[in-house]
mmCIF file of C-alpha atoms and ligand atoms in Angstrom:
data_model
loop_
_atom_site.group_PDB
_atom_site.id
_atom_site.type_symbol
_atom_site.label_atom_id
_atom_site.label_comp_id
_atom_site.label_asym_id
_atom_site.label_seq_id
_atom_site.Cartn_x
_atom_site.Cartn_y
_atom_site.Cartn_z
ATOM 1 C CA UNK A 30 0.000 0.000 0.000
ATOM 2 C CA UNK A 31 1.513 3.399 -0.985
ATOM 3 C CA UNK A 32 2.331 6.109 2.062
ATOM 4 C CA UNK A 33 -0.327 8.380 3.117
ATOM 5 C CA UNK A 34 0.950 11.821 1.887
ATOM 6 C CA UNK A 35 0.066 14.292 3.939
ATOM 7 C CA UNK A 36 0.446 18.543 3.148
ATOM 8 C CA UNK A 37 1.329 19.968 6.624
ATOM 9 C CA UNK A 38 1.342 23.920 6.623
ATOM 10 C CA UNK A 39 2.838 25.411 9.058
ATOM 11 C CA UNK A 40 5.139 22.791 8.925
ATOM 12 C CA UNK A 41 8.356 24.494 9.937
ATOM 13 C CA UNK A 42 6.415 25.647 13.427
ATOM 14 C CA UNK A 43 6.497 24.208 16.528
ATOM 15 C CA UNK A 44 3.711 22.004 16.146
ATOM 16 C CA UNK A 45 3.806 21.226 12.718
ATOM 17 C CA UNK A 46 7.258 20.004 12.725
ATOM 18 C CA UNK A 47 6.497 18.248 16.520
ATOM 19 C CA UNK A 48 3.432 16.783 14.441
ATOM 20 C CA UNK A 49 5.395 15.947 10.876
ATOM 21 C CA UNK A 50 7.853 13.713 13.134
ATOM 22 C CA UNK A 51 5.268 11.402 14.801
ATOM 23 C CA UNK A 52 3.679 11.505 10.441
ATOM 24 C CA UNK A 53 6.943 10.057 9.669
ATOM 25 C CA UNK A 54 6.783 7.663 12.629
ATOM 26 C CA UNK A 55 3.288 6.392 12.014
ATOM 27 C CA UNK A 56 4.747 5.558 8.186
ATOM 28 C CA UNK A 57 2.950 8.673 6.583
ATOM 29 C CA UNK A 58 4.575 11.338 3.911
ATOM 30 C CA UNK A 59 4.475 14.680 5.235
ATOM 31 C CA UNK A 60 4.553 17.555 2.669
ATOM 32 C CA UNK A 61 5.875 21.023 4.450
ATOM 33 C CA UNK A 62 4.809 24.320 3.296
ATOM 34 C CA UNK A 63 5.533 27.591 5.506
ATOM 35 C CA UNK A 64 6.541 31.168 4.189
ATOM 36 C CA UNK A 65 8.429 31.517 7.585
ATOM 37 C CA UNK A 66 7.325 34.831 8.343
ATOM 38 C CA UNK A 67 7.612 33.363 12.063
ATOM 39 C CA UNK A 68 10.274 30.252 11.725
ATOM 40 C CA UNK A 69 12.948 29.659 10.058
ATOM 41 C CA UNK A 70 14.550 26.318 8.785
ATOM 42 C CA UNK A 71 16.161 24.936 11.772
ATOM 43 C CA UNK A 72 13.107 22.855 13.220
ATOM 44 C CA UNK A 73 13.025 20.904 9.971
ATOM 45 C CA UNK A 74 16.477 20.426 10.086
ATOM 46 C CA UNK A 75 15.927 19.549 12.836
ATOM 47 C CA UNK A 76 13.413 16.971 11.626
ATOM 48 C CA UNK A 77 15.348 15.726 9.122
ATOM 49 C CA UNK A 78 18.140 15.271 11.604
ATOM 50 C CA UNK A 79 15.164 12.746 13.715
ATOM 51 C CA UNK A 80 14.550 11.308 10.556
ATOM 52 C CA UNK A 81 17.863 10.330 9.015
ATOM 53 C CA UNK A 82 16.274 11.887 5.712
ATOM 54 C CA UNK A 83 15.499 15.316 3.773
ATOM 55 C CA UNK A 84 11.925 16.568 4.247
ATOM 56 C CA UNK A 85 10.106 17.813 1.072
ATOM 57 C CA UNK A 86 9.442 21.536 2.094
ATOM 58 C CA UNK A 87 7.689 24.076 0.424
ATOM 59 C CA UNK A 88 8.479 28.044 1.015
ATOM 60 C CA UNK A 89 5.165 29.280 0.067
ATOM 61 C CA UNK A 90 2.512 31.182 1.932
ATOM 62 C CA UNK A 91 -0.820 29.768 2.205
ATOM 63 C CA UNK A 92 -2.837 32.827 1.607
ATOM 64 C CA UNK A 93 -1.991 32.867 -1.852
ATOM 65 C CA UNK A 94 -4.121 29.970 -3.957
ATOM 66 C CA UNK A 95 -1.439 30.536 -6.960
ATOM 67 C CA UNK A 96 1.295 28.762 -4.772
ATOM 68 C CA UNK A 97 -0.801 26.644 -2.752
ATOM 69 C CA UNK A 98 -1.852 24.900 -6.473
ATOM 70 C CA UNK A 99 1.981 24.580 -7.506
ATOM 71 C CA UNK A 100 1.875 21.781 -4.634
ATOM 72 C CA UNK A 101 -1.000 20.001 -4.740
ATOM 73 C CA UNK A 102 -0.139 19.660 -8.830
ATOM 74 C CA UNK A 103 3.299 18.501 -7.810
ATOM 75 C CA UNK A 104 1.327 16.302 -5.465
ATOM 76 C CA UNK A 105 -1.897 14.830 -6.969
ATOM 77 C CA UNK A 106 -1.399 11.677 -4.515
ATOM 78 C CA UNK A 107 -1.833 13.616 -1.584
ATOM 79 C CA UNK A 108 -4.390 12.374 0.938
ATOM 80 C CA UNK A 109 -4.883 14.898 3.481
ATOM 81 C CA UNK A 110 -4.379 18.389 4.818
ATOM 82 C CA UNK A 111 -3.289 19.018 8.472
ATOM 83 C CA UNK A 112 -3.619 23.029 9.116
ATOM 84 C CA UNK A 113 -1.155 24.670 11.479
ATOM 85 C CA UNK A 114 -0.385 28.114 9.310
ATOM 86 C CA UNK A 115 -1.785 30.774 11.649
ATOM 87 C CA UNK A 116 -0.397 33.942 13.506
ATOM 88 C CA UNK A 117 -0.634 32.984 16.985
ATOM 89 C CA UNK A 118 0.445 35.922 19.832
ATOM 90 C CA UNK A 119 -2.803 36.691 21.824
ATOM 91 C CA UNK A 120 -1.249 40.256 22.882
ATOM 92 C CA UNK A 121 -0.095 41.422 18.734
ATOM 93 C CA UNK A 122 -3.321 40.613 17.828
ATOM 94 C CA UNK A 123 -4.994 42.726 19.772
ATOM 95 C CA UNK A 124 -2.816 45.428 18.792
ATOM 96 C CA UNK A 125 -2.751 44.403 15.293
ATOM 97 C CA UNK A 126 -6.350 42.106 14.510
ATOM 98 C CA UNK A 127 -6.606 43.046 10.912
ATOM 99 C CA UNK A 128 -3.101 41.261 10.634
ATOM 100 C CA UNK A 129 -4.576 38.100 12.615
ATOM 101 C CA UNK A 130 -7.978 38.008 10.111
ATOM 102 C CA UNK A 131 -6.424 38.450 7.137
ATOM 103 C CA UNK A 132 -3.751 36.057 7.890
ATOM 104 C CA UNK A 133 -5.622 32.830 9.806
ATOM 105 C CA UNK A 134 -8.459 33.347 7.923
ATOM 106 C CA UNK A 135 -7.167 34.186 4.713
ATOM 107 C CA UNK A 136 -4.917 30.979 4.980
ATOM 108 C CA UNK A 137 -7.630 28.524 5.769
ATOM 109 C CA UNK A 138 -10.069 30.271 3.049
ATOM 110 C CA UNK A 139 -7.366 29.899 0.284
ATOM 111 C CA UNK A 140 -6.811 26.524 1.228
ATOM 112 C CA UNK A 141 -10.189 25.140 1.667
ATOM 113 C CA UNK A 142 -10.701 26.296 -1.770
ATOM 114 C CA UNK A 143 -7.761 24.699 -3.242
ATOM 115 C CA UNK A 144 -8.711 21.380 -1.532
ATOM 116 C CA UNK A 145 -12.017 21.945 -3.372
ATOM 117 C CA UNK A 146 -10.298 22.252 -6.836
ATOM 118 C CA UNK A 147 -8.386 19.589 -6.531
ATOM 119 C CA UNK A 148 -11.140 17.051 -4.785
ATOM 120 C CA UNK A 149 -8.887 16.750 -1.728
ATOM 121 C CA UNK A 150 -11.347 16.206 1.532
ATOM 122 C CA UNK A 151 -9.640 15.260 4.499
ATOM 123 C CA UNK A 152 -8.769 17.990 6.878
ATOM 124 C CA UNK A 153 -7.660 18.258 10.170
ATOM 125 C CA UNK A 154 -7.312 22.043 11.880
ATOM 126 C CA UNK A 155 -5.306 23.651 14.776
ATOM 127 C CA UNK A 156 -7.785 25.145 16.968
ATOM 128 C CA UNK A 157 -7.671 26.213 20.539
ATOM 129 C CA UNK A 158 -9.048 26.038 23.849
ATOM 130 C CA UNK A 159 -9.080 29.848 23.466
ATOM 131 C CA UNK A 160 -12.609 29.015 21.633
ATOM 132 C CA UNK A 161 -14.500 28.651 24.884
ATOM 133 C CA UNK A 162 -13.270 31.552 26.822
ATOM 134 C CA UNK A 163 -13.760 31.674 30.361
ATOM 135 C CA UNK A 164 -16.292 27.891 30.601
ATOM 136 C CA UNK A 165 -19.101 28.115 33.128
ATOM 137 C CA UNK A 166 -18.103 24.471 33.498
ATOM 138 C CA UNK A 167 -14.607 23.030 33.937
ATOM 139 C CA UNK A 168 -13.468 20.606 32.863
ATOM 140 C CA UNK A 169 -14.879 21.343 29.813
ATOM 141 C CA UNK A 170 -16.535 19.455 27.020
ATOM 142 C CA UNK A 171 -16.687 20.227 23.205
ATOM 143 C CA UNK A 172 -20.556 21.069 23.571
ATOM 144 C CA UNK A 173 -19.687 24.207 25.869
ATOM 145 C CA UNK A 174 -21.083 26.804 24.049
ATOM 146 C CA UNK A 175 -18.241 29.440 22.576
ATOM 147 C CA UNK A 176 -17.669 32.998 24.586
ATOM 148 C CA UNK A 177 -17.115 36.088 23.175
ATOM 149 C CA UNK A 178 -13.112 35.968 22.440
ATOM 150 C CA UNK A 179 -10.901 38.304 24.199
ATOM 151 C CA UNK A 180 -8.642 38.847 21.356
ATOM 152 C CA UNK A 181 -8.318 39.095 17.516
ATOM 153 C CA UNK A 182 -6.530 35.283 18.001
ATOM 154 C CA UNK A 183 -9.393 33.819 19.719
ATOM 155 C CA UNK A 184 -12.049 35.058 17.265
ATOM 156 C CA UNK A 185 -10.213 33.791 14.169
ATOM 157 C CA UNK A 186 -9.810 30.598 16.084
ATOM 158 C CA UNK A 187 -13.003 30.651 16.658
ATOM 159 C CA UNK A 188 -14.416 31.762 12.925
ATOM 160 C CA UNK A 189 -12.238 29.281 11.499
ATOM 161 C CA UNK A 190 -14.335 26.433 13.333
ATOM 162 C CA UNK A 191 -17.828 28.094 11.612
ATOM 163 C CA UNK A 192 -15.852 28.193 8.399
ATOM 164 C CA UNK A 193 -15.571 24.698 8.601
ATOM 165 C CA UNK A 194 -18.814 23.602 9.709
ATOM 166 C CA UNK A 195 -20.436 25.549 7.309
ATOM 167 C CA UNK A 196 -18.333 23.900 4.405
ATOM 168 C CA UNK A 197 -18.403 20.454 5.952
ATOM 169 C CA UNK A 198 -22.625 20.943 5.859
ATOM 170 C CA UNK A 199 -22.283 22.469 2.262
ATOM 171 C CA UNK A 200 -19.646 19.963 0.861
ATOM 172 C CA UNK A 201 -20.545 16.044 1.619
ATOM 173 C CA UNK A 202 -17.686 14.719 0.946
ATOM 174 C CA UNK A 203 -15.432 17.202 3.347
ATOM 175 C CA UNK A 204 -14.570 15.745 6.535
ATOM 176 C CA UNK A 205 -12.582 17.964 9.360
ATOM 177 C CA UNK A 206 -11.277 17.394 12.793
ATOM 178 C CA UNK A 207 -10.393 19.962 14.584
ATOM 179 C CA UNK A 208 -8.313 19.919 17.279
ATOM 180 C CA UNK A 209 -8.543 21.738 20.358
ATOM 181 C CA UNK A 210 -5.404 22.378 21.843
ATOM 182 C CA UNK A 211 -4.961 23.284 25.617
ATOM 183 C CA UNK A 212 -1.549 24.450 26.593
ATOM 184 C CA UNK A 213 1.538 22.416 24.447
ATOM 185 C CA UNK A 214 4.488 22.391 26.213
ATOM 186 C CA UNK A 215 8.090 20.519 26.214
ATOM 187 C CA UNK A 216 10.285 19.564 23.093
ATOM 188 C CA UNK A 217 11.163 16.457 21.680
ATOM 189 C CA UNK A 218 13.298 14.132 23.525
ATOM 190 C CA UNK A 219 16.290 14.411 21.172
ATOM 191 C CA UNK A 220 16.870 18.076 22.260
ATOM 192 C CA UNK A 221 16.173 18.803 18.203
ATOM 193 C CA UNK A 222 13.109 20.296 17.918
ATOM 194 C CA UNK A 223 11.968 22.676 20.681
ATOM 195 C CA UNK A 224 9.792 26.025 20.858
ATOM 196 C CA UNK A 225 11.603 29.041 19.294
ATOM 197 C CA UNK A 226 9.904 32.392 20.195
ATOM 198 C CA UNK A 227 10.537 35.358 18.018
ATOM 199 C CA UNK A 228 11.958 38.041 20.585
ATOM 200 C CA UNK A 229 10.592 38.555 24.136
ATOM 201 C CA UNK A 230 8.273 34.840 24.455
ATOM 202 C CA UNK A 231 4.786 35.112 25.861
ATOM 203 C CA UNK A 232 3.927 31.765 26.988
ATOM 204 C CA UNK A 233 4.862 30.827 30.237
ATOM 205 C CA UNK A 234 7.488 27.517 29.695
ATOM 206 C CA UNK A 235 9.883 29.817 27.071
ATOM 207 C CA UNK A 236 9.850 32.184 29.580
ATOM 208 C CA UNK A 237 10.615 30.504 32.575
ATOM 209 C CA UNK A 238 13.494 28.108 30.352
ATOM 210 C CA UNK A 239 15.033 31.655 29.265
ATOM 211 C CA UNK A 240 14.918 32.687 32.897
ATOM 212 C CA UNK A 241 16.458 29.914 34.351
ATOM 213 C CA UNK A 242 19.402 29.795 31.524
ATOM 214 C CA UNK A 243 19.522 33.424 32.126
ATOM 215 C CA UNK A 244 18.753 35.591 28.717
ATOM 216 C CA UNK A 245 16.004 36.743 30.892
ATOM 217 C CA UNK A 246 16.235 38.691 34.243
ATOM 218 C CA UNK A 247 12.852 37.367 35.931
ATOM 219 C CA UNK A 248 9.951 35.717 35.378
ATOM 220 C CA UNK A 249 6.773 37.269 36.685
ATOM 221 C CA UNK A 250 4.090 35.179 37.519
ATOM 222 C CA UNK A 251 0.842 37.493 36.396
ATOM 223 C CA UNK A 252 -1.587 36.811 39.251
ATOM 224 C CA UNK A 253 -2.307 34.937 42.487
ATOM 225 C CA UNK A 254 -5.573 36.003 43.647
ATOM 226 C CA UNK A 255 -7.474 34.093 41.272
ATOM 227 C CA UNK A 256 -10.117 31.742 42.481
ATOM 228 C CA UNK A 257 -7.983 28.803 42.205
ATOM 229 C CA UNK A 258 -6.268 26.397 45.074
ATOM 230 C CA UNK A 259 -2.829 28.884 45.170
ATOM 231 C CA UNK A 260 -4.332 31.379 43.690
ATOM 232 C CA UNK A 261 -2.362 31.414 40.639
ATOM 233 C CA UNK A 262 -4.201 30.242 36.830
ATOM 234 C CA UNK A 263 -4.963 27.198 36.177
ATOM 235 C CA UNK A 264 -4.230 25.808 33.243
ATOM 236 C CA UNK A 265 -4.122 22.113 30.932
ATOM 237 C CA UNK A 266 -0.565 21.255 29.972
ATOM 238 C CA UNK A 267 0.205 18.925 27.742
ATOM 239 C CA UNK A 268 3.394 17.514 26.360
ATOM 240 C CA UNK A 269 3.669 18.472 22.536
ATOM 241 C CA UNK A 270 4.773 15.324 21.298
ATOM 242 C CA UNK A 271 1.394 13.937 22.946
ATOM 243 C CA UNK A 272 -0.401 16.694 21.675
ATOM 244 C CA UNK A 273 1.706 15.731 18.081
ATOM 245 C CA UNK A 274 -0.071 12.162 18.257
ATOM 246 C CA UNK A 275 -3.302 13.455 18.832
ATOM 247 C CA UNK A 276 -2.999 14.294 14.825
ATOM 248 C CA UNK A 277 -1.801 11.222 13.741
ATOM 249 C CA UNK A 278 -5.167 9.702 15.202
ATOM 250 C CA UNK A 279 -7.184 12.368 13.501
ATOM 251 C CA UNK A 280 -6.207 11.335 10.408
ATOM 252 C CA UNK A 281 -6.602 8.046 10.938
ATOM 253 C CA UNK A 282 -10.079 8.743 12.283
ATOM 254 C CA UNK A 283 -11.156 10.998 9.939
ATOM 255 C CA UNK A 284 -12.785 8.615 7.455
ATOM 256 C CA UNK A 285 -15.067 7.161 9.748
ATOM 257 C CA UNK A 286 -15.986 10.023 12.510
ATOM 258 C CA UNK A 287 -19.778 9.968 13.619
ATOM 259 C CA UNK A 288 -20.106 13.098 12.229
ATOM 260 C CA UNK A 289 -18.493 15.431 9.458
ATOM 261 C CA UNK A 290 -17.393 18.062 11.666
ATOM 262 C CA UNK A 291 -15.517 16.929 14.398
ATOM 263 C CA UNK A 292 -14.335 19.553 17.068
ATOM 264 C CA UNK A 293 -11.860 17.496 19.481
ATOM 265 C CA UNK A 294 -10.440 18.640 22.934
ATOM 266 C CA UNK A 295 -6.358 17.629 23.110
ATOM 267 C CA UNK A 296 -5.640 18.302 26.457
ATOM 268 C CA UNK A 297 -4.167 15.930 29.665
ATOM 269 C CA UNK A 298 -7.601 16.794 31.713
ATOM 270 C CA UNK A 299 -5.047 17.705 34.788
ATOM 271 C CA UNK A 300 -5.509 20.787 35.970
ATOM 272 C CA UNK A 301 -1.754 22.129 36.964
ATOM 273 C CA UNK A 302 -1.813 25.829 38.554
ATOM 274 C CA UNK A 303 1.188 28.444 37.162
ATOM 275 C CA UNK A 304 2.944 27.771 40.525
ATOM 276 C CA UNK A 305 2.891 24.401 40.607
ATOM 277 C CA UNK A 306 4.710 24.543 37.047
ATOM 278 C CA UNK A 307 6.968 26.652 38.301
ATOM 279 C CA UNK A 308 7.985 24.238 41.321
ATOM 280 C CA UNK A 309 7.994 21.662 39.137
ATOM 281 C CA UNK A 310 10.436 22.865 36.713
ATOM 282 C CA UNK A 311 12.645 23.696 39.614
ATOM 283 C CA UNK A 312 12.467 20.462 41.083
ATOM 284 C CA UNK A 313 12.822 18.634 38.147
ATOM 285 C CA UNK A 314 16.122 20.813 37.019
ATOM 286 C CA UNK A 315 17.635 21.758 40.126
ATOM 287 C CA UNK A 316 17.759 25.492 38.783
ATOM 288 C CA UNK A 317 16.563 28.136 41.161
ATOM 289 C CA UNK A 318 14.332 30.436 39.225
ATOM 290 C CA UNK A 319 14.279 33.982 40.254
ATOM 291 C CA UNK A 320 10.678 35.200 39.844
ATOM 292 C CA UNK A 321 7.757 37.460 41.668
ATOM 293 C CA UNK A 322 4.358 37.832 41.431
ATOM 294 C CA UNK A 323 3.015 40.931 39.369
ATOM 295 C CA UNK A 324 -0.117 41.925 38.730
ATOM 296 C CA UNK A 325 -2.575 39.603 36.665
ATOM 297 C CA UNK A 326 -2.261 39.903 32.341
ATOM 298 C CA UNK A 327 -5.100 41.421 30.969
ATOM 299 C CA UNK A 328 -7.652 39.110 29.413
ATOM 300 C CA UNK A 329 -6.100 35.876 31.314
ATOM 301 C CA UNK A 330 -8.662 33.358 32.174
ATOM 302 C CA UNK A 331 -8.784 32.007 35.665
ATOM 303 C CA UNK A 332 -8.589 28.275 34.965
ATOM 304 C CA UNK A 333 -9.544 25.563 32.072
ATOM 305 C CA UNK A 334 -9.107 22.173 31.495
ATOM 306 C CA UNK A 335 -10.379 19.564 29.284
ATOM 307 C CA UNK A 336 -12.269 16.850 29.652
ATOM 308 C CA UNK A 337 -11.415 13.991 27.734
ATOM 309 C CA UNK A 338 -14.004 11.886 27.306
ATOM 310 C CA UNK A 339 -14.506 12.933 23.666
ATOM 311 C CA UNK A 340 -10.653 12.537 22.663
ATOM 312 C CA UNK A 341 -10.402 8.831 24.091
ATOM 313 C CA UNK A 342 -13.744 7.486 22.650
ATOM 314 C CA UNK A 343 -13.066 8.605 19.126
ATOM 315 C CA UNK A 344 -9.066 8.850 18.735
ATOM 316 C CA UNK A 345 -8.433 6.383 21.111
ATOM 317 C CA UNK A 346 -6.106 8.630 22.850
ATOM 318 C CA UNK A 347 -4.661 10.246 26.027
ATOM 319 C CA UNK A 348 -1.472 11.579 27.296
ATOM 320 C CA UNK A 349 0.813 9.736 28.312
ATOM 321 C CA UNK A 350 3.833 11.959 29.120
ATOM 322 C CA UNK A 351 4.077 13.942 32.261
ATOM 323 C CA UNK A 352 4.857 17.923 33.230
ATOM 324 C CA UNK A 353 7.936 16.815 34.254
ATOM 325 C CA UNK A 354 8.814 15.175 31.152
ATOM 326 C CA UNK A 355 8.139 18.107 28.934
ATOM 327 C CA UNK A 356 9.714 20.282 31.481
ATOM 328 C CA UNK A 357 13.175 18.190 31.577
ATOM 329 C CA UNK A 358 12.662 18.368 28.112
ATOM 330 C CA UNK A 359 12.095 21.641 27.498
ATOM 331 C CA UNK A 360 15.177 22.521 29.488
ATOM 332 C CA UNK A 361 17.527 20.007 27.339
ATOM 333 C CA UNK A 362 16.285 22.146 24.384
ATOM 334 C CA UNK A 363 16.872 25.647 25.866
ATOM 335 C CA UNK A 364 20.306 24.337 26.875
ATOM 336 C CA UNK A 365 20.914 22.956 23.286
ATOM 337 C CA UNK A 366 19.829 26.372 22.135
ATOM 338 C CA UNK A 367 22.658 28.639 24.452
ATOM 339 C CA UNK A 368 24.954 26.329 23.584
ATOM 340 C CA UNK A 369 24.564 26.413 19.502
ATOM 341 C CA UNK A 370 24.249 30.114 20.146
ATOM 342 C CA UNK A 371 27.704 29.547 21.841
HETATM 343 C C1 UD1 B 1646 -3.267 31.355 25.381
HETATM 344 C C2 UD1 B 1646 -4.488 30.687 24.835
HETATM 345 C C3 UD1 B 1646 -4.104 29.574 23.919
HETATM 346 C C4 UD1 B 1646 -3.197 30.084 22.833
HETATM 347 C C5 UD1 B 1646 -1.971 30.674 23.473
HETATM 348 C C6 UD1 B 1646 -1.112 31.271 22.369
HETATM 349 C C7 UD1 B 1646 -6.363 30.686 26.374
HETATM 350 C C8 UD1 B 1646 -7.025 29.982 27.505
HETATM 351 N N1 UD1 B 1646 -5.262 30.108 25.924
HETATM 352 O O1 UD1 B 1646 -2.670 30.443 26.260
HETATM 353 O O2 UD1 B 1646 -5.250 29.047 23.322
HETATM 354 O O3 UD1 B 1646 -2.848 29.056 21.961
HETATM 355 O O4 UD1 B 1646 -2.364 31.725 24.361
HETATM 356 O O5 UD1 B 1646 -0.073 32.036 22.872
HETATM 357 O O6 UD1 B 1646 -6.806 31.686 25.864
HETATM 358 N N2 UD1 B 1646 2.158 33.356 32.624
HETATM 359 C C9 UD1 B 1646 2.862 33.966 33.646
HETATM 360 N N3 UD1 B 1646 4.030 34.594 33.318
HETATM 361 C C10 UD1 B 1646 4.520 34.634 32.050
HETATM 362 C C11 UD1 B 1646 3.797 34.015 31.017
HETATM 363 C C12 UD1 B 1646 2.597 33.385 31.345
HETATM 364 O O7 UD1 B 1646 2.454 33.956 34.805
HETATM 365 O O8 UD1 B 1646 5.576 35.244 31.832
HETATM 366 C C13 UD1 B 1646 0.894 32.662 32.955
HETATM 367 C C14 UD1 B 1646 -0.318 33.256 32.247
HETATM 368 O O9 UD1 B 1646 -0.862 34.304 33.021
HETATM 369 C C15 UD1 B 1646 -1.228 32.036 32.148
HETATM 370 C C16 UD1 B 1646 -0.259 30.853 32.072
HETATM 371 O O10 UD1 B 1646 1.000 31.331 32.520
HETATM 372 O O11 UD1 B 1646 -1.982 31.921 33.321
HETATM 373 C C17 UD1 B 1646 -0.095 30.301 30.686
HETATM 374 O O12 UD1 B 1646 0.175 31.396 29.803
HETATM 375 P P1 UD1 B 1646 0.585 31.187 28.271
HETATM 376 O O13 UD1 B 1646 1.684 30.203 28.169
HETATM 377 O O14 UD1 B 1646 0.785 32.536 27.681
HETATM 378 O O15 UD1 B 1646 -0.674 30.479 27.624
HETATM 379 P P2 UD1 B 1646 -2.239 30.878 27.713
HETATM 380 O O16 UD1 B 1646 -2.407 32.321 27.908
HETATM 381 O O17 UD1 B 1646 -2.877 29.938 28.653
#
């Protein structure tokens, strides 16, 4: 039987290339296309490094349909589309949302249409917790009704998902899954592939790695008087090669989900508090970490979690790597970083 050939944009990102490994793994072809406005090559070499073999990658942005049809001609076998390509800083697109619309929904607009040219009908998309705001119930389910979003980010995430359900209803054929992420965190265990923010990083594990290997003075943990055991946030994390197996399921579900539209929580259904992170990665490293507690970040949200009922019944799925193995590994990568940058 031939390899499943997969087009993964986004592929040079953190999760794409996380996800284009376990592809590779699981005996699938993954395709790469990114324009790298917000990577650069050296995840996929990375990837190729895990793989013992040259990726085919693609530098083209998904917005444009000219580009996006060079592929999928080069590529008539492919199978299936896994989405990543999407701006993804919560505070720039608040300061900058006509940025975030044009680009994550331009991207998914261009390529749904593409697909459609070319009869392609498989789909699986990167969406986020972010869709359900602030739940009135936690841990929550996929039926939680959506929130208004507190940022540009969370209402493309969030319009992308009624994209898709409206084309899945008007297509018959089209079949999506999208995925739900809660908080990915780690690197792979090879100390190859890791996060890489652009500049100063706003999510919390970059942060406190930079901290503790000392490009960054302090971390600041934004808030403890929230309603939560310590009274820091609460939040799902999950390891991202975990969260890069979730896909790998998708795809293999896709054929044969209940229904056409499939939104999917990926998320370790532990609640772990910002402080308890914090400890962890301490204990876990040794490394003292020199932070305080500032004021809370505007338009945080207090505490979510998923509930994964939905994720095991259908993808037959659950986490099976700990905090403290994506925070070892996360150091190993920031380590591998300081030292390259040596
Ligand atoms: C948010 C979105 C997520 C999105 C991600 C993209 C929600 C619930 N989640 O994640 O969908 O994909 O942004 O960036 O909307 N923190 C500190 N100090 C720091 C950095 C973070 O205390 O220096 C705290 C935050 O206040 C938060 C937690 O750590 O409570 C996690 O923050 P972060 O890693 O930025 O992710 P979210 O905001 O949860």
């Amino acid at each position: 039987m031939s390899k499943k050939k997969v087009l993964v944009t986004g592929g040079a990102g953190y999760i794409g290339a996380h996800t284009a490994a376990e592809l590779v793994l699981a005996g699938m072809e993954p395709i790469l296309v990114d324009d790298l406005s917000r990577s650069n090559m050296s995840l996929v070499e990375g990837l190729e490094q895990i793989c013992g073999r040259k990726m085919l990658f693609y530098r083209i942005d998904c917005k444009d349909p000219i580009q996006l049809r060079t592929v999928f001609h080069e590529h008539p076998d492919l199978t299936s589309v896994i989405h990543f390509a999407a701006f993804k800083s919560v505070g720039e697109s608040v300061l900058q949302p006509l940025l975030y619309h044009r680009n994550n929904l331009g991207s998914l607009v261009s390529l749904l249409e593409v697909m459609k040219e070319f009869s392609l009908k498989h789909l699986v998309f990167s969406s986020s917790c972010t869709v359900y705001g602030q739940p009135d119930v936690i841990p929550v389910n996929e039926e939680a009704p959506f929130k208004r979003a507190e940022s540009a980010y969370g209402a493309t995430k969030q319009m992308c998902e009624r994209i898709l359900e409206d084309e899945t209803k008007a297509d018959e054929q089209l079949r999506v899954v999208s995925l739900r992420y809660f908080n990915p965190i780690g690197a792979h265990p090879s100390g190859l592939m890791g996060e890489l923010p652009i500049g100063t990083p706003n999510n919390l594990v970059p942060f406190i790695t930079q901290t503790a290997i000392g490009k960054r003075e302090k971390l600041t943990i934004f808030g403890n008087d929230y309603n939560t055991p310590d009274g820091s946030c609460l939040r799902d994390f999950i390891h991202i090669v975990d969260l890069a197996q979730a896909h790998v399921k998708a795809l293999q579900l896709i054929d044969t989900a209940p229904s056409h539209y499939e939104p999917i929580n990926v998320g370790s259904g532990r609640p772990v508090s910002v402080l308890e992170l914090v400890n962890t990665f301490m204990s876990v490293t040794g490394v003292v970490l020199n932070y305080s507690v500032g004021p809370r970040r505007p338009g945080d949200i207090e505490k979510v979690y998923a509930d994964t009922t939905k994720s095991f019944r259908l993808l037959n799925w659950k986490t099976k790597l700990t905090i403290e193995d994506a925070l070892r590994d996360a150091w190993n990568w920031e380590k591998r970083l300081s030292h390259a940058a040596d």
